[in-house]
């Protein structure tokens, strides 16, 4: 097989996307086997990227950032499936009834529950009922209950952990919806008082949300968990009032 | 964590982990770039907003696929922004044929003050360098480059649009990018 010549002259137009498909395919075939040309291409791609700066710079409308961040909110936007009979007794509160045991051990097991908690809420209730039955005899799933502070006394949240303590889901109920300039932020509090951000989130009109927690360390490393009100997008460290707090008794 | 001190690559890793506040910081850095490019290509504010939202949503969804070995973050984002804008432009041009998009006029006072003047100055300098580099190109090279960059036209389509021989168009675009690369890489190393 002859050594293919380097398509050096085609790389600028390839970076720009101006080659016809046949030429582009030839260049791609060569790039797959030639590191030198890949490096050369990256230089042209960088130039093409810089061309974006050549247009007049216009400030986007201020509300756009919020719209984007709301659109990618960490929690799936799901409709709460409340039982119509008892308006103020949410499924979470009913779930919490089952948690009022020392150590807050929920009968359940595995990361499956966490995935389920994040699944469509329309089927969540029935699945949780099934799950509670199925898992009644297996290992308790570690959970931490967070209680509302004096500024949101009705609020409740439960942090459900996977058995290995590596993954966690937070379920929040009855937390007042915030104005667009603010968001709730979950803090993972280390024994020395240092805090890691676990999530930045908003609640729906019912004050409800479920979300996956981002934990830099296994949950057993944290002494407590808290939720504060922060400027939209979150803060590096808590700056606003605390609305939920719970001690980690799972370790 | 103070996101402002993080470089783009670390910020992307943070976004890949699902940190919405990191996406907010990325928007602070590149939102204007994306919006301005989209506005220049599609020519209307509502569509530019939609494209910007779409671009950052894609960044959010694809952050884990970002490969720092392959492209700088600004290159990666502006490529997504350009592709999305050209998609929208093509859908519109199917209905209305409008005049070719040109390079913008250099407007040094068009920038809005930021709460971080140092960063702002650096961004402005970089922008000026790119704009000046483009101004050094002969018009005969600038025009086909604009058609390729803003409208996503191929060599062949540009040759038809400008009624020039295909070979001439190919050469001019190649020379233009080679020259820009030479100018900009020189300045990057300063
Ligand atoms: Zn090669």
CSV table of C-alpha atoms and ligand atoms in Angstrom, one decimal:
chain,number,residue,atom,x,y,z
A,1,UNK,CA,0.0,0.0,0.0
A,2,UNK,CA,1.5,3.4,-1.0
A,3,UNK,CA,2.1,5.9,1.8
A,4,UNK,CA,-0.7,8.4,1.5
A,5,UNK,CA,0.4,12.0,0.9
A,6,UNK,CA,-0.6,14.4,3.6
A,7,UNK,CA,-3.7,16.4,2.5
A,8,UNK,CA,-2.1,19.5,3.9
A,9,UNK,CA,-3.8,21.9,1.5
A,10,UNK,CA,-7.2,20.5,2.3
A,11,UNK,CA,-7.0,20.9,6.0
A,12,UNK,CA,-7.9,24.6,6.2
A,13,UNK,CA,-11.1,24.0,4.2
A,14,UNK,CA,-11.8,20.8,6.1
A,15,UNK,CA,-11.7,22.8,9.4
A,16,UNK,CA,-14.1,25.3,7.9
A,17,UNK,CA,-16.4,22.6,6.6
A,18,UNK,CA,-16.1,23.8,3.1
A,19,UNK,CA,-15.0,20.5,1.4
A,20,UNK,CA,-17.5,18.5,-0.6
A,21,UNK,CA,-18.4,15.2,1.0
A,22,UNK,CA,-16.0,13.1,-1.1
A,23,UNK,CA,-13.0,15.2,-0.3
A,24,UNK,CA,-14.0,15.4,3.3
A,25,UNK,CA,-14.2,11.6,3.5
A,26,UNK,CA,-10.7,11.3,2.0
A,27,UNK,CA,-9.3,13.8,4.6
A,28,UNK,CA,-11.1,11.9,7.4
A,29,UNK,CA,-9.6,8.6,6.2
A,30,UNK,CA,-6.2,10.1,6.4
A,31,UNK,CA,-6.7,11.9,9.7
A,32,UNK,CA,-7.6,8.5,11.2
A,33,UNK,CA,-4.0,7.3,10.6
A,34,UNK,CA,-1.9,10.5,10.8
A,35,UNK,CA,-1.2,12.2,14.0
A,36,UNK,CA,0.8,15.0,12.3
A,37,UNK,CA,-2.3,16.0,10.2
A,38,UNK,CA,-4.5,15.8,13.3
A,39,UNK,CA,-2.3,18.3,15.0
A,40,UNK,CA,-2.3,20.5,11.9
A,41,UNK,CA,-6.0,20.4,11.8
A,42,UNK,CA,-6.4,21.4,15.4
A,43,UNK,CA,-4.5,24.6,14.6
A,44,UNK,CA,-6.9,25.4,11.8
A,45,UNK,CA,-9.9,24.5,13.9
A,46,UNK,CA,-8.7,27.0,16.5
A,47,UNK,CA,-8.5,29.7,13.9
A,48,UNK,CA,-12.0,28.9,12.7
A,49,UNK,CA,-13.1,29.1,16.4
A,50,UNK,CA,-11.6,32.5,16.7
A,51,UNK,CA,-13.6,33.8,13.7
A,52,UNK,CA,-16.6,33.9,16.0
A,53,UNK,CA,-14.9,36.9,17.6
A,54,UNK,CA,-14.9,38.8,14.4
A,55,UNK,CA,-18.6,39.7,14.5
A,56,UNK,CA,-19.9,42.7,16.5
A,57,UNK,CA,-20.3,41.6,20.1
A,58,UNK,CA,-23.8,42.2,21.4
A,59,UNK,CA,-24.9,41.7,25.0
A,60,UNK,CA,-27.7,39.0,25.2
A,61,UNK,CA,-30.8,40.0,27.2
A,62,UNK,CA,-30.2,39.6,30.9
A,63,UNK,CA,-33.1,37.1,31.4
A,64,UNK,CA,-31.6,34.6,29.0
A,65,UNK,CA,-29.1,33.2,31.5
A,66,UNK,CA,-31.8,32.4,34.0
A,67,UNK,CA,-33.9,30.8,31.2
A,68,UNK,CA,-31.0,28.6,30.3
A,69,UNK,CA,-30.2,27.6,33.8
A,70,UNK,CA,-33.9,26.9,34.6
A,71,UNK,CA,-34.1,24.8,31.5
A,72,UNK,CA,-31.2,22.6,32.6
A,73,UNK,CA,-32.4,22.4,36.3
A,74,UNK,CA,-30.8,19.3,37.9
A,75,UNK,CA,-34.1,17.7,38.7
A,76,UNK,CA,-36.4,16.2,36.1
A,77,UNK,CA,-39.5,18.3,35.9
A,78,UNK,CA,-42.1,15.9,36.9
A,79,UNK,CA,-45.7,16.3,37.9
A,80,UNK,CA,-46.4,15.2,41.5
A,81,UNK,CA,-48.8,12.3,41.7
A,82,UNK,CA,-50.6,13.3,44.9
A,83,UNK,CA,-53.5,11.3,46.3
A,84,UNK,CA,-56.5,13.6,45.8
A,85,UNK,CA,-58.2,12.5,49.0
A,86,UNK,CA,-55.8,14.1,51.4
A,87,UNK,CA,-54.4,17.3,50.0
A,88,UNK,CA,-51.8,18.1,52.7
A,89,UNK,CA,-50.6,14.5,53.2
A,90,UNK,CA,-48.1,14.1,50.3
A,91,UNK,CA,-46.6,10.8,49.4
A,92,UNK,CA,-43.4,12.0,51.0
A,93,UNK,CA,-45.1,12.6,54.3
A,94,UNK,CA,-46.7,9.2,54.1
A,95,UNK,CA,-43.3,7.7,53.3
A,96,UNK,CA,-41.9,9.6,56.3
A,97,UNK,CA,-44.4,8.0,58.6
A,98,UNK,CA,-42.6,4.8,57.9
A,99,UNK,CA,-39.3,6.4,58.7
A,100,UNK,CA,-40.0,7.4,62.2
A,101,UNK,CA,-37.8,4.8,63.7
A,102,UNK,CA,-34.4,5.4,65.5
A,103,UNK,CA,-31.7,5.9,62.9
A,104,UNK,CA,-34.2,6.6,60.2
A,105,UNK,CA,-33.7,3.3,58.5
A,106,UNK,CA,-36.0,2.9,55.6
A,107,UNK,CA,-36.9,-0.7,54.7
A,108,UNK,CA,-35.4,-0.9,51.2
A,109,UNK,CA,-32.3,-1.7,49.4
A,110,UNK,CA,-30.0,-0.8,46.6
A,111,UNK,CA,-29.4,1.9,44.1
A,112,UNK,CA,-32.6,0.7,42.4
A,113,UNK,CA,-34.7,2.7,44.7
A,114,UNK,CA,-32.7,5.8,44.0
A,115,UNK,CA,-33.2,5.4,40.3
A,116,UNK,CA,-36.9,4.8,40.9
A,117,UNK,CA,-37.2,7.9,42.9
A,118,UNK,CA,-35.9,9.8,39.9
A,119,UNK,CA,-38.1,8.0,37.5
A,120,UNK,CA,-41.5,9.4,36.4
A,121,UNK,CA,-43.5,10.3,39.4
A,122,UNK,CA,-46.7,9.2,37.7
A,123,UNK,CA,-45.7,5.6,38.4
A,124,UNK,CA,-43.6,6.4,41.5
A,125,UNK,CA,-46.2,6.0,44.1
A,126,UNK,CA,-47.3,2.6,43.1
A,127,UNK,CA,-43.7,1.5,42.6
A,128,UNK,CA,-42.8,2.7,46.0
A,129,UNK,CA,-45.6,0.7,47.5
A,130,UNK,CA,-44.5,-2.4,45.6
A,131,UNK,CA,-40.9,-1.7,46.5
A,132,UNK,CA,-41.7,-1.3,50.2
A,133,UNK,CA,-43.4,-4.7,50.2
A,134,UNK,CA,-40.6,-6.3,48.1
A,135,UNK,CA,-37.8,-4.9,50.2
A,136,UNK,CA,-39.5,-5.3,53.6
A,137,UNK,CA,-37.3,-8.2,54.5
A,138,UNK,CA,-34.0,-7.1,53.0
A,139,UNK,CA,-31.3,-4.7,54.2
A,140,UNK,CA,-32.4,-1.3,55.4
A,141,UNK,CA,-31.6,1.5,52.9
A,142,UNK,CA,-29.8,4.3,54.7
A,143,UNK,CA,-31.7,7.6,54.7
A,144,UNK,CA,-31.3,11.0,56.3
A,145,UNK,CA,-34.3,13.1,57.1
A,146,UNK,CA,-34.0,16.9,56.8
A,147,UNK,CA,-36.4,19.0,58.9
A,148,UNK,CA,-37.5,22.5,58.0
A,149,UNK,CA,-36.0,25.4,59.9
A,150,UNK,CA,-38.1,28.2,61.5
A,151,UNK,CA,-38.5,30.0,58.1
A,152,UNK,CA,-39.9,26.8,56.4
A,153,UNK,CA,-41.2,24.7,59.3
A,154,UNK,CA,-43.5,22.7,57.1
A,155,UNK,CA,-40.7,21.7,54.7
A,156,UNK,CA,-39.4,18.1,54.7
A,157,UNK,CA,-36.7,16.3,52.7
A,158,UNK,CA,-35.3,12.9,52.8
A,159,UNK,CA,-31.9,11.9,51.4
A,160,UNK,CA,-31.9,8.3,50.3
A,161,UNK,CA,-28.5,6.7,49.9
A,162,UNK,CA,-27.4,3.6,48.1
A,163,UNK,CA,-26.2,0.7,50.2
A,164,UNK,CA,-22.6,1.5,49.5
A,165,UNK,CA,-23.1,5.2,50.4
A,166,UNK,CA,-21.8,6.3,47.0
A,167,UNK,CA,-25.0,7.6,45.5
A,168,UNK,CA,-27.8,9.7,46.9
A,169,UNK,CA,-31.1,11.1,45.9
A,170,UNK,CA,-32.8,14.0,47.6
A,171,UNK,CA,-36.6,14.2,47.8
A,172,UNK,CA,-38.0,17.6,48.8
A,173,UNK,CA,-41.5,18.5,49.8
A,174,UNK,CA,-43.3,21.7,50.8
A,175,UNK,CA,-40.4,24.0,50.3
A,176,UNK,CA,-41.7,27.4,49.1
A,177,UNK,CA,-41.0,28.1,45.4
A,178,UNK,CA,-38.4,30.9,45.0
A,179,UNK,CA,-38.3,34.0,42.8
A,180,UNK,CA,-36.2,33.6,39.6
A,181,UNK,CA,-33.2,35.3,41.2
A,182,UNK,CA,-32.7,32.6,43.8
A,183,UNK,CA,-32.2,28.9,44.1
A,184,UNK,CA,-31.9,26.3,46.8
A,185,UNK,CA,-28.6,24.7,47.4
A,186,UNK,CA,-27.8,21.5,49.2
A,187,UNK,CA,-24.7,21.5,51.4
A,188,UNK,CA,-22.8,18.4,52.5
A,189,UNK,CA,-21.3,19.3,55.8
A,190,UNK,CA,-18.0,17.7,56.9
A,191,UNK,CA,-17.2,17.0,60.6
A,192,UNK,CA,-14.9,20.0,60.6
A,193,UNK,CA,-17.6,22.3,59.3
A,194,UNK,CA,-16.4,22.5,55.7
A,195,UNK,CA,-19.2,22.4,53.2
A,196,UNK,CA,-19.4,20.8,49.7
A,197,UNK,CA,-22.1,21.8,47.3
A,198,UNK,CA,-24.4,18.8,46.6
A,199,UNK,CA,-26.9,20.4,44.3
A,200,UNK,CA,-28.5,23.6,43.2
A,201,UNK,CA,-32.2,23.3,42.6
A,202,UNK,CA,-35.6,24.7,42.4
A,203,UNK,CA,-38.9,23.2,43.5
A,204,UNK,CA,-42.2,23.1,41.5
A,205,UNK,CA,-45.3,25.0,42.4
A,206,UNK,CA,-46.1,22.3,45.0
A,207,UNK,CA,-42.7,22.8,46.6
A,208,UNK,CA,-41.6,19.4,45.4
A,209,UNK,CA,-38.6,18.1,43.7
A,210,UNK,CA,-36.4,14.9,43.4
A,211,UNK,CA,-32.8,15.1,42.3
A,212,UNK,CA,-29.6,13.3,42.3
A,213,UNK,CA,-27.0,14.6,44.7
A,214,UNK,CA,-23.4,15.2,43.5
A,215,UNK,CA,-21.1,14.1,46.3
A,216,UNK,CA,-17.4,14.6,46.1
A,217,UNK,CA,-16.9,12.1,48.9
A,218,UNK,CA,-18.9,9.1,50.1
A,219,UNK,CA,-21.8,10.2,52.2
A,220,UNK,CA,-20.5,8.6,55.4
A,221,UNK,CA,-17.8,11.3,55.3
A,222,UNK,CA,-20.3,14.0,56.0
A,223,UNK,CA,-21.7,14.8,59.4
A,224,UNK,CA,-24.8,16.7,58.4
A,225,UNK,CA,-26.7,18.1,55.4
A,226,UNK,CA,-28.4,21.4,55.0
A,227,UNK,CA,-30.2,23.5,52.4
A,228,UNK,CA,-29.9,27.3,52.1
A,229,UNK,CA,-31.3,29.9,49.8
A,230,UNK,CA,-28.7,31.3,47.4
A,231,UNK,CA,-28.5,33.5,44.4
A,232,UNK,CA,-29.6,31.8,41.2
A,233,UNK,CA,-26.9,29.4,40.1
A,234,UNK,CA,-25.7,28.7,43.6
A,235,UNK,CA,-22.8,29.9,45.7
A,236,UNK,CA,-19.3,28.5,46.5
A,237,UNK,CA,-20.2,28.6,50.2
A,238,UNK,CA,-23.5,29.1,51.9
A,239,UNK,CA,-24.5,32.8,52.1
A,240,UNK,CA,-28.3,32.7,52.6
A,241,UNK,CA,-30.7,31.5,55.3
A,242,UNK,CA,-31.0,27.8,56.2
A,243,UNK,CA,-34.3,26.1,55.3
A,244,UNK,CA,-33.6,22.4,55.9
A,245,UNK,CA,-31.1,20.6,58.1
A,246,UNK,CA,-30.5,17.0,59.2
A,247,UNK,CA,-27.8,15.1,61.0
A,248,UNK,CA,-26.2,12.2,59.2
A,249,UNK,CA,-26.9,9.2,61.5
A,250,UNK,CA,-26.3,6.6,58.8
A,251,UNK,CA,-22.5,6.3,59.3
B,1,UNK,CA,-15.3,26.8,45.1
B,2,UNK,CA,-14.7,30.1,43.2
B,3,UNK,CA,-15.5,29.2,39.6
B,4,UNK,CA,-14.1,32.5,38.3
B,5,UNK,CA,-10.6,31.2,39.1
B,6,UNK,CA,-11.1,27.9,37.2
B,7,UNK,CA,-9.9,27.4,33.7
B,8,UNK,CA,-12.3,26.4,31.1
B,9,UNK,CA,-11.4,22.7,31.1
B,10,UNK,CA,-11.9,22.3,34.8
B,11,UNK,CA,-15.2,24.2,34.5
B,12,UNK,CA,-16.3,21.7,31.8
B,13,UNK,CA,-15.5,18.8,34.1
B,14,UNK,CA,-17.6,20.4,36.8
B,15,UNK,CA,-20.5,20.9,34.2
B,16,UNK,CA,-20.1,17.2,33.2
B,17,UNK,CA,-20.8,16.3,36.9
B,18,UNK,CA,-24.1,18.2,36.6
B,19,UNK,CA,-23.2,21.4,38.4
B,20,UNK,CA,-25.6,24.0,37.1
B,21,UNK,CA,-23.7,26.9,38.7
B,22,UNK,CA,-20.6,25.9,36.6
B,23,UNK,CA,-22.8,26.2,33.5
B,24,UNK,CA,-23.8,29.6,34.8
B,25,UNK,CA,-20.1,30.6,34.9
B,26,UNK,CA,-19.5,29.2,31.4
B,27,UNK,CA,-22.4,31.3,30.2
B,28,UNK,CA,-20.8,34.4,31.8
B,29,UNK,CA,-17.7,33.7,29.8
B,30,UNK,CA,-19.2,32.7,26.4
B,31,UNK,CA,-22.9,33.7,26.4
B,32,UNK,CA,-22.2,36.9,24.6
B,33,UNK,CA,-19.9,35.2,22.0
B,34,UNK,CA,-22.6,32.6,21.2
B,35,UNK,CA,-25.4,35.1,21.1
B,36,UNK,CA,-23.4,37.6,19.0
B,37,UNK,CA,-22.5,34.9,16.5
B,38,UNK,CA,-26.0,33.6,16.3
B,39,UNK,CA,-27.4,37.1,15.9
B,40,UNK,CA,-24.9,37.9,13.1
B,41,UNK,CA,-25.8,34.7,11.2
B,42,UNK,CA,-29.5,34.6,11.6
B,43,UNK,CA,-30.1,38.3,11.9
B,44,UNK,CA,-32.9,38.4,14.5
B,45,UNK,CA,-32.8,38.6,18.3
B,46,UNK,CA,-35.5,36.0,19.0
B,47,UNK,CA,-33.8,33.3,17.0
B,48,UNK,CA,-30.4,34.3,18.4
B,49,UNK,CA,-31.8,33.8,21.9
B,50,UNK,CA,-33.3,30.4,21.0
B,51,UNK,CA,-30.0,29.3,19.5
B,52,UNK,CA,-28.0,30.5,22.5
B,53,UNK,CA,-30.3,28.5,24.8
B,54,UNK,CA,-30.0,25.5,22.6
B,55,UNK,CA,-26.2,25.8,22.5
B,56,UNK,CA,-25.8,25.9,26.3
B,57,UNK,CA,-28.3,23.1,26.7
B,58,UNK,CA,-26.2,21.0,24.3
B,59,UNK,CA,-23.1,21.9,26.3
B,60,UNK,CA,-24.9,20.8,29.4
B,61,UNK,CA,-25.9,17.5,27.9
B,62,UNK,CA,-22.6,16.8,26.1
B,63,UNK,CA,-20.1,18.1,28.6
B,64,UNK,CA,-18.9,14.6,29.4
B,65,UNK,CA,-18.0,14.2,25.8
B,66,UNK,CA,-15.9,17.3,25.6
B,67,UNK,CA,-12.3,16.3,24.9
B,68,UNK,CA,-9.7,18.9,25.9
B,69,UNK,CA,-7.1,17.1,23.8
B,70,UNK,CA,-9.1,17.8,20.7
B,71,UNK,CA,-10.3,21.4,21.1
B,72,UNK,CA,-10.2,24.3,23.4
B,73,UNK,CA,-13.5,25.1,25.1
B,74,UNK,CA,-14.0,28.3,23.2
B,75,UNK,CA,-13.3,26.5,19.9
B,76,UNK,CA,-15.8,23.8,20.8
B,77,UNK,CA,-18.5,26.1,21.9
B,78,UNK,CA,-18.2,28.5,19.0
B,79,UNK,CA,-18.3,25.5,16.6
B,80,UNK,CA,-21.6,24.3,18.2
B,81,UNK,CA,-23.0,27.9,18.0
B,82,UNK,CA,-21.9,28.2,14.4
B,83,UNK,CA,-23.4,24.9,13.3
B,84,UNK,CA,-26.7,25.6,15.1
B,85,UNK,CA,-26.9,29.1,13.6
B,86,UNK,CA,-26.2,27.8,10.1
B,87,UNK,CA,-28.9,25.1,10.5
B,88,UNK,CA,-31.5,27.8,11.4
B,89,UNK,CA,-30.2,30.0,8.5
B,90,UNK,CA,-30.7,27.2,6.0
B,91,UNK,CA,-34.2,26.5,7.1
B,92,UNK,CA,-35.0,30.2,6.6
B,93,UNK,CA,-33.2,30.6,3.3
B,94,UNK,CA,-35.4,27.8,1.9
B,95,UNK,CA,-38.1,30.4,2.2
B,96,UNK,CA,-36.4,33.7,1.7
B,97,UNK,CA,-33.2,34.3,-0.2
B,98,UNK,CA,-31.3,37.2,1.4
B,99,UNK,CA,-28.0,38.9,0.7
B,100,UNK,CA,-24.7,37.4,1.7
B,101,UNK,CA,-23.5,37.8,5.3
B,102,UNK,CA,-20.4,40.0,5.5
B,103,UNK,CA,-17.8,40.4,8.2
B,104,UNK,CA,-19.0,42.9,10.8
B,105,UNK,CA,-17.8,46.4,11.2
B,106,UNK,CA,-15.2,46.8,13.9
B,107,UNK,CA,-16.9,48.7,16.7
B,108,UNK,CA,-14.5,49.2,19.5
B,109,UNK,CA,-16.9,50.9,21.8
B,110,UNK,CA,-19.7,48.3,21.4
B,111,UNK,CA,-18.5,46.3,24.4
B,112,UNK,CA,-20.5,46.6,27.6
B,113,UNK,CA,-18.7,47.1,30.9
B,114,UNK,CA,-18.3,44.1,33.0
B,115,UNK,CA,-17.7,43.6,36.7
B,116,UNK,CA,-14.3,42.1,35.9
B,117,UNK,CA,-12.4,44.8,33.9
B,118,UNK,CA,-9.2,42.8,33.6
B,119,UNK,CA,-10.9,39.8,32.0
B,120,UNK,CA,-13.0,42.2,29.9
B,121,UNK,CA,-9.9,43.9,28.6
B,122,UNK,CA,-8.2,40.6,27.7
B,123,UNK,CA,-11.4,39.5,25.8
B,124,UNK,CA,-11.5,42.8,24.0
B,125,UNK,CA,-7.9,42.6,23.0
B,126,UNK,CA,-8.3,39.1,21.6
B,127,UNK,CA,-11.4,40.2,19.7
B,128,UNK,CA,-9.5,43.2,18.2
B,129,UNK,CA,-6.6,40.9,17.1
B,130,UNK,CA,-9.0,38.6,15.3
B,131,UNK,CA,-10.9,41.5,13.7
B,132,UNK,CA,-7.6,43.2,12.6
B,133,UNK,CA,-6.3,39.9,11.3
B,134,UNK,CA,-9.4,39.6,9.1
B,135,UNK,CA,-9.0,43.2,7.9
B,136,UNK,CA,-5.5,42.4,6.6
B,137,UNK,CA,-7.0,39.8,4.2
B,138,UNK,CA,-7.6,41.0,0.6
B,139,UNK,CA,-11.3,41.4,-0.1
B,140,UNK,CA,-11.1,38.6,-2.6
B,141,UNK,CA,-10.2,36.2,0.2
B,142,UNK,CA,-12.5,37.8,2.9
B,143,UNK,CA,-15.6,37.3,0.8
B,144,UNK,CA,-15.4,33.6,0.1
B,145,UNK,CA,-14.3,33.0,3.7
B,146,UNK,CA,-17.4,34.8,5.0
B,147,UNK,CA,-19.6,32.7,2.8
B,148,UNK,CA,-18.0,29.5,4.1
B,149,UNK,CA,-17.9,30.6,7.7
B,150,UNK,CA,-21.3,32.3,8.1
B,151,UNK,CA,-23.4,30.4,5.7
B,152,UNK,CA,-21.7,27.0,5.7
B,153,UNK,CA,-21.3,26.9,2.0
B,154,UNK,CA,-18.9,24.5,0.3
B,155,UNK,CA,-16.2,25.4,-2.2
B,156,UNK,CA,-18.6,24.5,-5.0
B,157,UNK,CA,-21.5,26.5,-3.7
B,158,UNK,CA,-19.2,29.5,-3.1
B,159,UNK,CA,-17.9,29.3,-6.7
B,160,UNK,CA,-21.4,29.3,-8.0
B,161,UNK,CA,-22.5,32.2,-5.7
B,162,UNK,CA,-19.5,34.3,-6.7
B,163,UNK,CA,-19.4,33.1,-10.3
B,164,UNK,CA,-15.7,32.3,-9.9
B,165,UNK,CA,-13.7,29.2,-10.9
B,166,UNK,CA,-13.7,26.4,-8.3
B,167,UNK,CA,-9.9,26.3,-8.2
B,168,UNK,CA,-9.8,30.1,-7.5
B,169,UNK,CA,-12.2,29.8,-4.6
B,170,UNK,CA,-10.3,26.8,-3.1
B,171,UNK,CA,-7.0,28.7,-3.3
B,172,UNK,CA,-8.4,31.9,-1.8
B,173,UNK,CA,-10.0,30.2,1.2
B,174,UNK,CA,-6.8,28.2,1.9
B,175,UNK,CA,-4.6,31.3,1.7
B,176,UNK,CA,-7.0,33.2,4.0
B,177,UNK,CA,-6.9,30.6,6.7
B,178,UNK,CA,-3.2,30.0,6.4
B,179,UNK,CA,-2.7,33.7,6.8
B,180,UNK,CA,-5.0,34.0,9.8
B,181,UNK,CA,-3.3,31.1,11.4
B,182,UNK,CA,0.1,32.7,10.9
B,183,UNK,CA,-1.0,36.0,12.4
B,184,UNK,CA,-3.0,34.6,15.3
B,185,UNK,CA,-0.6,32.0,16.4
B,186,UNK,CA,2.2,34.6,16.4
B,187,UNK,CA,0.1,36.8,18.8
B,188,UNK,CA,-1.0,33.8,20.9
B,189,UNK,CA,2.6,33.2,21.8
B,190,UNK,CA,3.1,36.7,23.1
C,1,LIG,ZN1,-0.9,13.4,7.4
